[in-house]
Amino acid sequence: MKKTLRYNYRLNPTPEQEVKLFEFGATSRGIWNMLLSENMRRYEYDKTFLFYKDMASVLKELKPFEEFNWIKAFDSAAAQQVARDLETALKNAFSKGRLQRFPKHKITYKKKKLHNDSFRAVNNSNCIRIENGAISVPKIGRVPIILHRKLASKIKTVTVQYRHGKWECSITQEVECKAALRVLKTITGFDINSKQTVVGSNGYVADNPKFLKQSKEKLNQLQRQLARRKKGSNRWHKTKQRINKLHGKISRQRLDFAHKISRQITNENDILIFENLNVKAMQKFNGSTVADNVMGLITQLSKYKTELEGKIYHEIGRFEKSTGICSECGQHHVLTLKDRNFTCLACRTYQGRDLSAAKSIAKTGELDLIAAGIVARVNPISQQKSAIKTKVFELSKFAVGSEKKVAA
């Protein structure tokens, strides 16, 4: 089984290439706004939309006109990708399962004062390749790239974007997943909270580094400085760029932390059980803390990494109770946010709130997987006569065949 992944690299374009990249980003935004306006006009006229094939035909018909030379100077495959993205946005807006808003016009540079446009090029006929420390982008040329890691496979698409004062490219590649593990020796539940980022049922704890809090003093200083500047002046723009770069640093720190945590727990466990958290709703009443804790990001990264390693990732139901359940007898307790530890009313066991929740998540996830027929619990031969037994599972549901496997 193959999985499409993105690999991000830093670009170092020349001044001439940088001007061209800005133009292409603005062209991509212009095509989006033009096609969206046409769709809105068409819907008001006869209640229909233009989809990919129709929008591609419109772009082809406009190229011969002198007023649309800016489309002709743009990469045709990249223009088609804009049409595909708009088609996806329109379909998601009317899909009951996605709950997304109707697409909007992208704001121009004059209003936003930030060059954050992007465009996506497609590798047709090997037109995008990396040679001698540079990546070839259609109609741009060979742009120097910092290749900090080797490519996993052939390049499919490249998205170029200017973020936080630096040029970046996101390369999509197909990666082969490892064969599914037949014998799974460890199952661990993970509780994600605001105090410790991740608490595992096996005793693993990852404290929340709170990168936003670390940079809060510097951020407040720059924001006060921005308030004193005259809006629109050169100093105002410079201060705003410094704030943007600081937010970029915080974002990269969070991403690096999430990658390290997800990689560690994926390497150390065969079955990962998480909660299905409603992060968007949690951000409404505690936005900065939830964002600084990278709750949703850790689960997303852990999910694709377990699939690559041939392991199992599972999420229990969103409304399954885990907090306040005794890990020894299963007694339910009502706890406030201040209660980090509690004593069970039934068995009088003193335990931590988060560790108890992680163990409850592991038990619930284990029952879900067994009920669904995904895994079957077995005892390894070496531990059949041992007093202490470790939970060992075997994969019981395959894509092709379902032969019984003997655990060794």
XYZ file of C-alpha atoms in Angstrom:
408
model
C 0.000 0.000 0.000
C 1.247 3.459 -0.895
C 0.594 6.722 0.919
C 1.067 10.274 -0.377
C 3.177 12.429 1.958
C 4.482 15.990 1.891
C 8.106 16.951 2.466
C 8.919 20.616 3.100
C 12.167 22.253 1.991
C 13.562 25.790 2.174
C 14.256 27.681 -1.066
C 16.892 30.361 -1.729
C 15.758 32.051 -4.958
C 17.721 34.803 -6.687
C 16.187 38.330 -6.745
C 14.987 37.772 -10.319
C 13.423 34.423 -9.412
C 11.828 35.938 -6.314
C 10.052 38.569 -8.427
C 8.782 35.812 -10.718
C 7.572 33.738 -7.749
C 5.636 36.720 -6.388
C 4.056 37.224 -9.829
C 3.048 33.568 -10.077
C 1.527 33.659 -6.582
C -0.494 36.746 -7.510
C -1.549 35.120 -10.811
C -2.789 32.039 -8.966
C -4.825 34.269 -6.663
C -6.193 36.214 -9.650
C -7.315 33.037 -11.450
C -9.070 31.849 -8.285
C -10.944 35.156 -7.879
C -11.877 35.290 -11.569
C -13.250 31.726 -11.681
C -15.063 32.197 -8.375
C -16.726 35.384 -9.665
C -17.805 33.533 -12.805
C -19.292 30.733 -10.708
C -21.196 33.210 -8.544
C -22.534 34.996 -11.633
C -23.548 31.682 -13.220
C -25.345 30.568 -10.069
C -27.352 33.812 -9.900
C -28.330 33.344 -13.561
C -29.388 29.665 -13.771
C -28.505 28.092 -10.367
C -25.590 26.051 -11.803
C -21.832 25.966 -11.219
C -18.796 25.572 -13.436
C -16.668 22.582 -12.506
C -13.143 21.563 -13.456
C -13.635 20.743 -17.141
C -15.688 23.888 -17.739
C -13.238 26.112 -15.843
C -10.275 24.631 -17.740
C -12.068 25.417 -21.010
C -12.701 29.003 -19.872
C -8.997 29.500 -19.137
C -8.065 28.082 -22.551
C -10.506 30.398 -24.314
C -9.211 33.504 -22.504
C -5.508 33.021 -23.328
C -5.614 34.408 -26.914
C -6.966 37.780 -25.729
C -4.410 40.492 -25.018
C -6.082 41.464 -21.734
C -5.329 37.983 -20.377
C -1.658 37.724 -21.264
C -0.971 37.308 -17.550
C -2.712 33.908 -17.695
C -0.670 32.907 -20.746
C 2.571 33.729 -18.908
C 1.517 31.416 -16.069
C 2.160 27.673 -16.015
C -0.885 25.982 -17.591
C -0.715 22.955 -15.271
C -0.603 25.258 -12.229
C -3.655 27.139 -13.535
C -5.518 23.837 -13.859
C -4.648 23.047 -10.233
C -6.366 26.287 -9.170
C -9.491 25.118 -11.014
C -9.297 21.734 -9.252
C -8.964 23.407 -5.856
C -11.969 25.627 -6.533
C -14.035 22.630 -7.652
C -13.162 20.816 -4.400
C -14.079 23.900 -2.346
C -17.444 24.198 -4.103
C -18.271 20.525 -3.550
C -17.255 20.685 0.119
C -19.473 23.736 0.644
C -22.553 21.714 -0.361
C -21.523 18.393 1.202
C -23.352 17.513 4.415
C -20.348 15.691 5.837
C -17.780 18.495 5.440
C -19.629 21.516 6.911
C -17.411 24.010 5.092
C -18.351 27.533 4.082
C -18.750 28.724 0.527
C -15.332 29.727 -0.903
C -14.354 33.389 -0.680
C -12.277 35.741 -2.824
C -8.632 35.836 -1.801
C -7.468 39.195 -0.421
C -5.043 41.231 -2.512
C -1.524 42.173 -1.419
C -2.435 45.871 -1.068
C -4.966 45.061 1.637
C -3.088 42.317 3.482
C 0.416 43.803 3.121
C 1.843 40.277 3.133
C 3.272 38.202 0.288
C 1.729 34.877 1.344
C 0.339 33.702 -2.001
C 1.169 30.220 -3.251
C 0.887 28.124 -6.417
C 1.160 24.402 -7.144
C 3.068 22.979 -10.115
C 2.590 19.423 -11.459
C 5.442 17.148 -12.496
C 4.395 16.384 -16.071
C 7.040 14.633 -18.215
C 9.629 15.034 -15.428
C 9.571 18.844 -15.713
C 10.172 19.132 -11.953
C 13.424 17.555 -10.793
C 16.184 18.203 -8.292
C 19.742 18.283 -9.628
C 22.931 19.802 -8.207
C 21.222 21.490 -5.262
C 18.450 23.157 -7.279
C 14.847 22.338 -8.138
C 13.510 23.109 -11.595
C 10.102 24.846 -11.506
C 8.194 25.335 -14.809
C 8.622 28.867 -16.264
C 10.757 29.870 -13.225
C 13.981 27.967 -13.762
C 16.374 26.223 -11.405
C 15.786 27.527 -7.882
C 18.410 26.695 -5.187
C 16.972 24.350 -2.542
C 18.191 23.252 0.915
C 17.859 19.467 0.562
C 18.076 18.475 4.243
C 16.696 14.991 3.534
C 16.675 12.695 0.510
C 13.589 12.265 -1.632
C 11.524 9.168 -0.887
C 10.262 8.616 -4.452
C 9.338 10.420 -7.658
C 7.968 13.974 -7.296
C 4.220 14.357 -7.969
C 3.542 18.045 -7.261
C 5.374 21.031 -5.769
C 3.636 23.839 -3.868
C 5.697 27.022 -3.565
C 4.776 29.516 -0.841
C 6.250 32.554 0.925
C 5.767 32.088 4.686
C 7.126 34.183 7.556
C 9.711 35.900 5.393
C 11.098 32.702 3.806
C 10.410 30.781 0.617
C 9.332 27.160 1.052
C 8.319 24.337 -1.247
C 6.141 21.383 -0.294
C 6.863 18.274 -2.389
C 4.326 15.434 -2.535
C 5.660 11.910 -2.973
C 4.275 8.394 -2.767
C 5.784 6.319 0.035
C 5.433 2.558 0.369
C 3.933 1.477 3.722
C 5.480 -1.463 5.561
C 3.639 -4.761 5.766
C 1.092 -4.940 8.587
C 2.464 -6.490 11.766
C 1.003 -9.934 12.406
C 1.832 -9.982 16.145
C 1.252 -6.779 18.158
C 2.904 -6.833 21.566
C 1.974 -3.473 23.110
C -1.259 -1.494 23.328
C -1.161 1.990 24.871
C -3.835 4.575 25.466
C -2.922 8.277 25.372
C -4.680 11.114 27.169
C -4.066 14.624 25.816
C -4.615 17.544 28.200
C -3.436 21.093 28.800
C -0.945 20.428 31.599
C 0.955 17.489 30.082
C 0.675 17.261 26.344
C 0.525 13.456 26.273
C 0.115 10.956 29.122
C 0.354 7.251 28.227
C -1.211 4.304 30.035
C 2.294 2.784 30.253
C 3.544 5.729 32.356
C 4.888 7.838 29.460
C 4.561 11.597 30.054
C 5.423 14.478 27.709
C 5.186 17.898 29.362
C 3.719 20.834 27.470
C 6.640 23.165 26.539
C 4.252 26.133 26.019
C 6.225 27.826 23.235
C 3.737 30.707 22.986
C 4.185 31.468 26.686
C 7.982 31.448 26.261
C 7.760 34.109 23.536
C 4.868 36.041 25.092
C 7.044 38.821 26.547
C 8.769 39.489 23.224
C 5.465 39.268 21.353
C 3.779 41.773 23.679
C 6.709 44.156 23.266
C 6.433 44.053 19.460
C 2.658 44.477 19.546
C 2.949 47.562 21.761
C 5.581 48.875 19.369
C 3.238 48.283 16.416
C 0.460 50.206 18.183
C 2.734 53.265 18.500
C 3.665 53.278 14.807
C 1.735 55.212 12.218
C -0.351 52.677 10.322
C 0.998 52.122 6.815
C 4.425 53.672 7.459
C 7.742 51.907 6.762
C 8.398 51.339 10.465
C 4.878 49.943 10.883
C 5.530 47.412 8.100
C 8.927 46.429 9.581
C 7.421 45.827 13.015
C 4.612 43.809 11.492
C 7.154 41.631 9.661
C 9.011 41.030 12.931
C 5.750 39.896 14.567
C 5.059 37.622 11.606
C 8.528 36.052 11.870
C 8.105 35.476 15.607
C 4.800 33.700 15.007
C 6.584 31.623 12.370
C 9.229 30.592 14.901
C 6.534 29.508 17.390
C 4.777 27.524 14.654
C 7.990 25.689 13.711
C 8.748 24.915 17.368
C 5.298 23.385 17.780
C 5.635 21.308 14.611
C 9.086 20.050 15.610
C 7.814 19.085 19.080
C 4.775 17.276 17.639
C 6.943 15.324 15.175
C 9.335 14.192 17.913
C 6.550 13.094 20.282
C 4.578 11.264 17.577
C 7.714 9.500 16.322
C 8.675 8.364 19.827
C 5.291 6.924 20.752
C 4.962 5.267 17.321
C 8.336 3.536 17.662
C 7.658 2.318 21.218
C 4.090 0.965 20.727
C 2.299 -1.335 18.283
C -1.302 -0.240 18.957
C -2.020 3.449 19.681
C -5.361 4.475 21.183
C -6.377 8.153 21.252
C -9.512 10.128 21.958
C -11.481 11.686 19.106
C -11.112 15.263 20.355
C -13.251 18.143 19.065
C -10.307 20.563 18.951
C -12.237 23.276 17.082
C -14.854 23.459 19.831
C -12.194 23.428 22.561
C -10.468 26.425 20.985
C -13.599 28.549 21.419
C -13.194 28.758 25.193
C -9.445 28.197 25.564
C -7.951 28.945 22.175
C -4.334 29.893 22.914
C -3.781 27.022 25.383
C -5.249 24.415 23.036
C -3.225 25.743 20.081
C -0.025 25.820 22.150
C -0.623 22.196 23.171
C -0.745 20.959 19.518
C -3.521 18.512 20.481
C -4.876 17.842 17.013
C -1.458 17.900 15.338
C -0.032 15.080 17.481
C -2.933 12.760 16.660
C -2.677 13.543 12.924
C 1.058 12.877 12.808
C 0.761 9.716 14.923
C -1.941 8.365 12.621
C 0.042 8.501 9.381
C 3.250 7.296 11.045
C 1.558 4.194 12.448
C 0.191 3.421 8.966
C 3.691 3.733 7.495
C 5.085 1.323 10.106
C 2.322 -1.260 9.606
C 0.920 -0.693 13.096
C -2.605 0.129 14.300
C -4.031 3.550 15.160
C -7.496 3.785 16.727
C -9.668 6.548 18.174
C -12.406 5.879 20.695
C -15.761 7.642 20.391
C -15.886 11.359 21.097
C -18.498 10.912 23.818
C -16.831 7.953 25.544
C -16.100 8.906 29.157
C -12.451 8.539 30.189
C -11.763 11.223 32.815
C -12.595 10.289 36.398
C -12.776 6.520 35.839
C -10.843 4.439 38.362
C -8.195 2.344 36.614
C -8.556 -0.436 39.195
C -12.317 -1.000 39.623
C -13.899 1.203 36.945
C -15.831 3.442 39.344
C -16.953 6.760 37.788
C -16.159 10.058 39.519
C -17.091 13.677 38.777
C -13.929 15.825 38.753
C -13.288 19.524 38.200
C -10.357 20.883 36.202
C -8.499 21.592 39.463
C -8.644 17.946 40.572
C -5.397 16.519 39.182
C -5.459 13.539 41.589
C -8.338 11.709 43.253
C -9.107 8.806 45.592
C -11.533 6.176 44.337
C -14.719 6.057 46.418
C -15.069 2.288 45.900
C -11.569 0.779 46.232
C -9.852 3.777 47.931
C -7.029 3.809 45.350
C -5.172 7.130 45.090
C -4.320 7.851 41.453
C -3.539 10.596 38.980
C -6.361 11.959 36.878
C -4.498 11.812 33.538
C -2.897 8.372 34.014
C -6.246 6.913 35.016
C -7.858 8.455 31.917
C -5.116 7.002 29.672
C -5.680 3.507 31.096
C -9.425 3.884 30.561
C -8.812 4.928 26.936
C -6.608 1.857 26.410
C -9.280 -0.497 27.778
C -12.050 1.066 25.687
C -9.911 0.981 22.533
C -8.959 -2.640 23.149
C -12.617 -3.687 23.392
C -13.448 -1.712 20.214
C -10.702 -3.408 18.193
C -11.625 -6.895 19.407
C -15.339 -6.301 18.766
C -14.586 -5.090 15.242
C -12.515 -8.206 14.556
C -9.368 -6.231 13.786
C -7.221 -7.926 16.444
C -7.508 -11.031 18.633
C -5.954 -11.294 22.074
C -3.548 -14.216 22.631
C -0.934 -15.299 25.169
C 2.626 -15.760 23.895
C 4.126 -19.250 24.441
C 6.964 -17.877 26.565
C 4.506 -16.335 29.061
C 1.869 -19.051 29.360
C 3.401 -20.311 32.634
C 4.463 -16.903 33.897
C 2.645 -15.129 36.730
C 2.962 -11.757 34.967
C 1.350 -11.766 31.536
C 1.774 -9.071 28.887
C -1.086 -8.249 26.531
C -0.259 -9.614 23.083
C -2.539 -9.392 20.053
C -2.516 -10.868 16.582
C -3.925 -9.285 13.448
C -7.151 -11.105 12.663
C -8.579 -9.001 9.831
C -6.650 -8.813 6.554
C -7.387 -7.188 3.256
C -6.921 -10.603 1.581
C -7.524 -13.758 3.633
C -7.874 -14.195 7.382
C -5.661 -17.137 8.291
C -5.013 -17.823 11.966
C -1.506 -16.828 13.072
C 0.271 -18.478 15.986
C 1.838 -15.986 18.422
C 5.408 -16.837 19.311
